[in-house]
């Protein structure tokens, strides 16, 4: 194990726990948590070495590498990323954005049916539902709780639309290293953390159900049915499909080919 400390940051949401659950106990790793937009900034300014960051950042940070293995993805509907609708989707002209996310904003532009609506940035700390708009994007545990609440408004689910359009899973976030950080010496730590998270998934779902006061079947369905943590050989095709669609809209440079560091064998063992 390397002597230096690896500064790792993850998201503060339930969806990240099956990946980062064991990292705080790994020698040489310093683990913190922050919202996705801040993680991207930390990778860019060098204050974070590795982050569970939104997938679009992989194509925006020159020289970044990624762990080709555990990630946050979905085969279809993922209830922690939702566009809540005040009117039918064909009538939506303005969408207020969750300030915590960047990839979800890009995903909306990529998959929105018909003409893309105006996307309205919201200052950090402002509830996007409080903004005068036809719909609002919310991510993370707050989106899941709002969607599960009685009387929740109808939604447009962007990852479900992605799956219908491409036949691929959508990769929301993955472990990305800033330029100059070698991931190879640390793959065992991330594989062990994933194994711990996999073993604790049921416990994590039940903890969330108690905290949020929702039926545990709903949080179980979210973690076990909606979320995909090991897409394996489909990870790179899904990433590159998103890169190409985002590049066509000018959201990322075209043709970026980040290097992946495989942890598949360790995950399988």
Coordinates of C-alpha atoms in Angstrom, one line a residue:
X1 CA 0.0 0.0 0.0
X2 CA 1.4 3.5 -0.9
X3 CA 2.7 5.6 2.0
X4 CA 0.9 8.8 0.9
X5 CA -2.7 9.6 1.9
X6 CA -5.3 9.4 -0.9
X7 CA -7.9 12.1 -0.5
X8 CA -11.2 10.5 -1.5
X9 CA -14.6 12.2 -1.6
X10 CA -18.0 10.7 -2.1
X11 CA -21.6 11.9 -2.3
X12 CA -23.7 12.3 0.9
X13 CA -26.6 10.2 -0.5
X14 CA -27.9 6.7 0.1
X15 CA -26.9 5.7 -3.4
X16 CA -23.2 6.2 -2.7
X17 CA -23.1 4.0 0.4
X18 CA -22.9 0.6 -1.4
X19 CA -19.7 1.9 -3.0
X20 CA -18.0 3.9 -0.2
X21 CA -19.1 2.0 2.9
X22 CA -15.7 0.5 3.6
X23 CA -13.3 3.3 2.5
X24 CA -13.1 5.2 5.8
X25 CA -11.4 2.1 7.3
X26 CA -8.9 1.6 4.6
X27 CA -5.3 2.5 5.5
X28 CA -4.0 5.5 3.7
X29 CA -7.5 6.8 2.6
X30 CA -9.0 10.0 3.9
X31 CA -12.7 10.0 3.1
X32 CA -15.0 13.0 3.0
X33 CA -18.5 13.6 1.5
X34 CA -19.9 16.6 -0.5
X35 CA -22.5 17.3 -3.1
X36 CA -21.5 16.4 -6.7
X37 CA -20.8 19.9 -7.9
X38 CA -18.3 20.4 -5.1
X39 CA -16.6 17.1 -5.8
X40 CA -16.0 18.2 -9.4
X41 CA -14.5 21.4 -8.2
X42 CA -12.2 19.5 -5.8
X43 CA -10.9 17.3 -8.6
X44 CA -10.3 20.4 -10.8
X45 CA -8.4 22.4 -8.1
X46 CA -6.4 19.4 -6.8
X47 CA -7.9 19.4 -3.3
X48 CA -9.4 15.9 -4.0
X49 CA -7.5 13.0 -5.5
X50 CA -10.4 10.7 -6.3
X51 CA -14.1 11.4 -6.2
X52 CA -17.4 9.6 -6.9
X53 CA -18.2 12.3 -9.3
X54 CA -20.9 12.8 -12.0
X55 CA -19.9 11.0 -15.2
X56 CA -19.8 14.1 -17.3
X57 CA -16.8 15.4 -15.4
X58 CA -14.7 12.5 -16.7
X59 CA -14.9 14.2 -20.1
X60 CA -14.4 17.7 -18.9
X61 CA -11.2 17.1 -16.9
X62 CA -8.2 16.6 -19.2
X63 CA -6.1 13.6 -18.2
X64 CA -8.6 12.2 -15.7
X65 CA -8.7 8.4 -15.2
X66 CA -11.5 6.2 -13.8
X67 CA -12.1 3.0 -12.0
X68 CA -13.5 0.5 -14.5
X69 CA -15.7 -1.3 -12.1
X70 CA -18.0 -0.1 -9.3
X71 CA -20.1 2.9 -10.2
X72 CA -23.6 4.4 -9.8
X73 CA -25.8 3.5 -12.8
X74 CA -29.3 2.5 -13.6
X75 CA -31.0 0.2 -16.1
X76 CA -34.0 2.4 -16.4
X77 CA -35.9 4.5 -13.8
X78 CA -33.8 5.8 -10.9
X79 CA -35.9 7.6 -8.4
X80 CA -33.2 9.8 -7.0
X81 CA -33.0 11.8 -10.2
X82 CA -36.4 13.2 -11.1
X83 CA -37.9 16.1 -13.0
X84 CA -41.1 17.0 -11.1
X85 CA -43.8 18.3 -13.4
X86 CA -46.3 21.1 -12.8
X87 CA -47.8 20.6 -16.3
X88 CA -47.7 17.9 -19.0
X89 CA -44.2 17.4 -20.3
X90 CA -45.1 18.7 -23.8
X91 CA -46.1 22.0 -22.2
X92 CA -42.9 22.4 -20.1
X93 CA -40.9 25.5 -21.1
X94 CA -38.8 26.2 -18.0
X95 CA -37.1 23.7 -15.6
X96 CA -35.5 24.9 -12.4
X97 CA -32.3 23.0 -11.7
X98 CA -30.9 21.3 -8.6
X99 CA -27.7 23.2 -7.9
X100 CA -26.0 20.0 -6.7
X101 CA -25.8 18.2 -10.1
X102 CA -24.2 18.7 -13.5
X103 CA -24.6 15.3 -15.2
X104 CA -28.3 15.2 -14.6
X105 CA -28.6 18.6 -16.3
X106 CA -26.7 17.3 -19.3
X107 CA -28.8 14.2 -19.3
X108 CA -32.0 16.2 -19.4
X109 CA -30.7 18.1 -22.5
X110 CA -29.7 14.8 -24.2
X111 CA -33.0 12.9 -23.7
X112 CA -35.7 15.6 -23.4
X113 CA -38.6 14.8 -25.8
X114 CA -39.0 17.5 -28.5
X115 CA -37.4 20.9 -28.1
X116 CA -35.3 21.4 -25.0
X117 CA -36.8 23.7 -22.3
X118 CA -35.0 26.6 -20.8
X119 CA -32.9 25.3 -17.9
X120 CA -33.0 27.8 -15.0
X121 CA -30.0 27.7 -12.6
X122 CA -30.8 27.9 -9.0
X123 CA -28.4 29.3 -6.3
X124 CA -27.0 26.8 -3.9
X125 CA -29.3 26.4 -0.9
X126 CA -32.4 27.4 -2.9
X127 CA -35.2 24.8 -3.3
X128 CA -35.7 24.4 -7.0
X129 CA -39.4 23.7 -6.3
X130 CA -39.7 27.3 -5.0
X131 CA -38.7 28.8 -8.4
X132 CA -41.3 30.0 -10.9
X133 CA -41.0 27.2 -13.5
X134 CA -43.0 24.5 -15.2
X135 CA -40.9 21.8 -13.6
X136 CA -38.0 21.3 -11.3
X137 CA -35.0 18.8 -11.2
X138 CA -34.1 17.3 -7.9
X139 CA -31.4 14.7 -7.2
X140 CA -30.3 12.5 -4.3
X141 CA -32.1 11.4 -1.2
X142 CA -34.4 14.5 -1.4
X143 CA -35.6 13.5 -4.8
X144 CA -36.3 9.9 -3.6
X145 CA -38.2 11.1 -0.5
X146 CA -40.2 13.6 -2.5
X147 CA -41.1 11.0 -5.1
X148 CA -42.2 8.6 -2.4
X149 CA -44.3 11.1 -0.5
X150 CA -48.1 11.0 -0.7
X151 CA -49.5 13.3 -3.4
X152 CA -46.1 13.7 -5.2
X153 CA -46.5 15.3 -8.6
X154 CA -46.0 13.4 -11.8
X155 CA -42.4 13.1 -13.0
X156 CA -40.2 12.8 -16.1
X157 CA -37.4 10.3 -15.3
X158 CA -34.4 11.0 -17.5
X159 CA -32.5 7.7 -17.0
X160 CA -35.6 5.8 -18.0
X161 CA -35.8 7.9 -21.2
X162 CA -32.1 7.2 -21.8
X163 CA -32.6 3.5 -21.5
X164 CA -35.5 3.6 -23.9
X165 CA -33.5 5.6 -26.4
X166 CA -30.2 3.8 -26.3
X167 CA -30.8 0.4 -24.7
X168 CA -27.9 1.1 -22.4
X169 CA -27.6 1.7 -18.7
X170 CA -27.0 5.3 -17.7
X171 CA -23.9 6.0 -15.6
X172 CA -24.6 8.8 -13.1
X173 CA -21.3 8.7 -11.2
X174 CA -18.1 6.8 -11.0
X175 CA -14.7 6.9 -9.3
X176 CA -12.6 9.5 -11.1
X177 CA -9.0 10.4 -10.4
X178 CA -7.5 13.8 -11.1
X179 CA -4.5 13.9 -13.5
X180 CA -1.3 12.6 -11.9
X181 CA -3.0 10.3 -9.4
X182 CA -2.3 6.6 -10.0
X183 CA -5.3 4.4 -9.3
X184 CA -3.6 1.0 -9.7
X185 CA -2.2 0.8 -6.1
X186 CA -5.6 1.5 -4.7
X187 CA -8.0 -0.8 -6.6
X188 CA -8.0 -3.4 -3.9
X189 CA -9.4 -0.8 -1.4
X190 CA -12.2 0.2 -3.7
X191 CA -13.1 -3.4 -4.4
X192 CA -13.2 -4.2 -0.7
X193 CA -15.3 -1.2 -0.1
X194 CA -17.8 -2.4 -2.7
X195 CA -17.9 -5.8 -1.2
X196 CA -18.8 -4.4 2.2
X197 CA -21.4 -2.2 0.6
X198 CA -22.9 -5.1 -1.3
X199 CA -23.1 -7.1 2.0
X200 CA -24.7 -4.3 3.8
X201 CA -27.2 -3.2 1.1
X202 CA -30.3 -4.6 2.8
X203 CA -29.3 -3.0 6.1
X204 CA -28.7 0.3 4.4
X205 CA -32.1 0.2 2.7
X206 CA -33.8 -0.5 6.1
X207 CA -31.8 2.3 7.8
X208 CA -33.1 4.7 5.1
X209 CA -36.7 3.5 5.4
X210 CA -36.6 4.2 9.2
X211 CA -35.0 7.6 8.8
X212 CA -37.3 8.7 6.1
X213 CA -40.4 7.0 7.5
X214 CA -41.3 5.3 4.3
X215 CA -42.1 1.6 3.7
X216 CA -38.9 -0.4 3.6
X217 CA -40.1 -2.2 0.4
X218 CA -39.6 1.1 -1.4
X219 CA -36.0 1.7 -0.3
X220 CA -35.2 -1.9 -1.0
X221 CA -36.6 -1.6 -4.5
X222 CA -34.6 1.5 -5.0
X223 CA -31.2 0.0 -4.0
X224 CA -31.8 -3.6 -5.4
X225 CA -33.9 -3.0 -8.5
X226 CA -33.4 0.5 -9.7
X227 CA -29.7 1.0 -9.0
X228 CA -26.9 -0.8 -10.8
X229 CA -23.5 -0.7 -9.1
X230 CA -21.6 -3.1 -11.4
X231 CA -22.4 -2.7 -15.1
X232 CA -19.1 -4.5 -15.9
X233 CA -18.5 -4.7 -19.7
X234 CA -21.3 -2.3 -20.4
X235 CA -19.7 0.6 -18.4
X236 CA -17.5 1.9 -21.2
X237 CA -20.1 1.7 -24.0
X238 CA -22.6 3.5 -21.8
X239 CA -20.0 6.2 -20.9
X240 CA -19.0 6.7 -24.6
X241 CA -22.6 6.9 -25.7
X242 CA -23.2 9.7 -23.2
X243 CA -20.0 11.4 -24.3
X244 CA -21.0 11.4 -27.9
X245 CA -24.5 12.8 -27.3
X246 CA -23.2 15.4 -24.9
X247 CA -20.5 16.4 -27.4
X248 CA -23.1 16.8 -30.1
X249 CA -24.7 19.5 -27.9
X250 CA -21.3 21.1 -27.1
X251 CA -21.4 20.0 -23.5
X252 CA -18.0 18.1 -23.6
X253 CA -15.2 17.9 -26.1
X254 CA -15.6 15.3 -28.8
X255 CA -13.6 12.1 -28.9
X256 CA -12.2 12.2 -25.4
X257 CA -11.0 8.7 -24.4
X258 CA -10.3 8.5 -20.7
X259 CA -8.2 5.6 -19.4
X260 CA -9.9 3.1 -17.2
X261 CA -8.2 1.1 -14.5
X262 CA -9.9 -2.3 -14.1
X263 CA -11.1 -3.7 -10.9
X264 CA -13.4 -6.3 -12.4
X265 CA -11.4 -9.3 -11.3
X266 CA -11.3 -8.2 -7.7
X267 CA -15.0 -7.5 -7.7
X268 CA -15.7 -11.0 -9.0
X269 CA -13.5 -12.7 -6.4

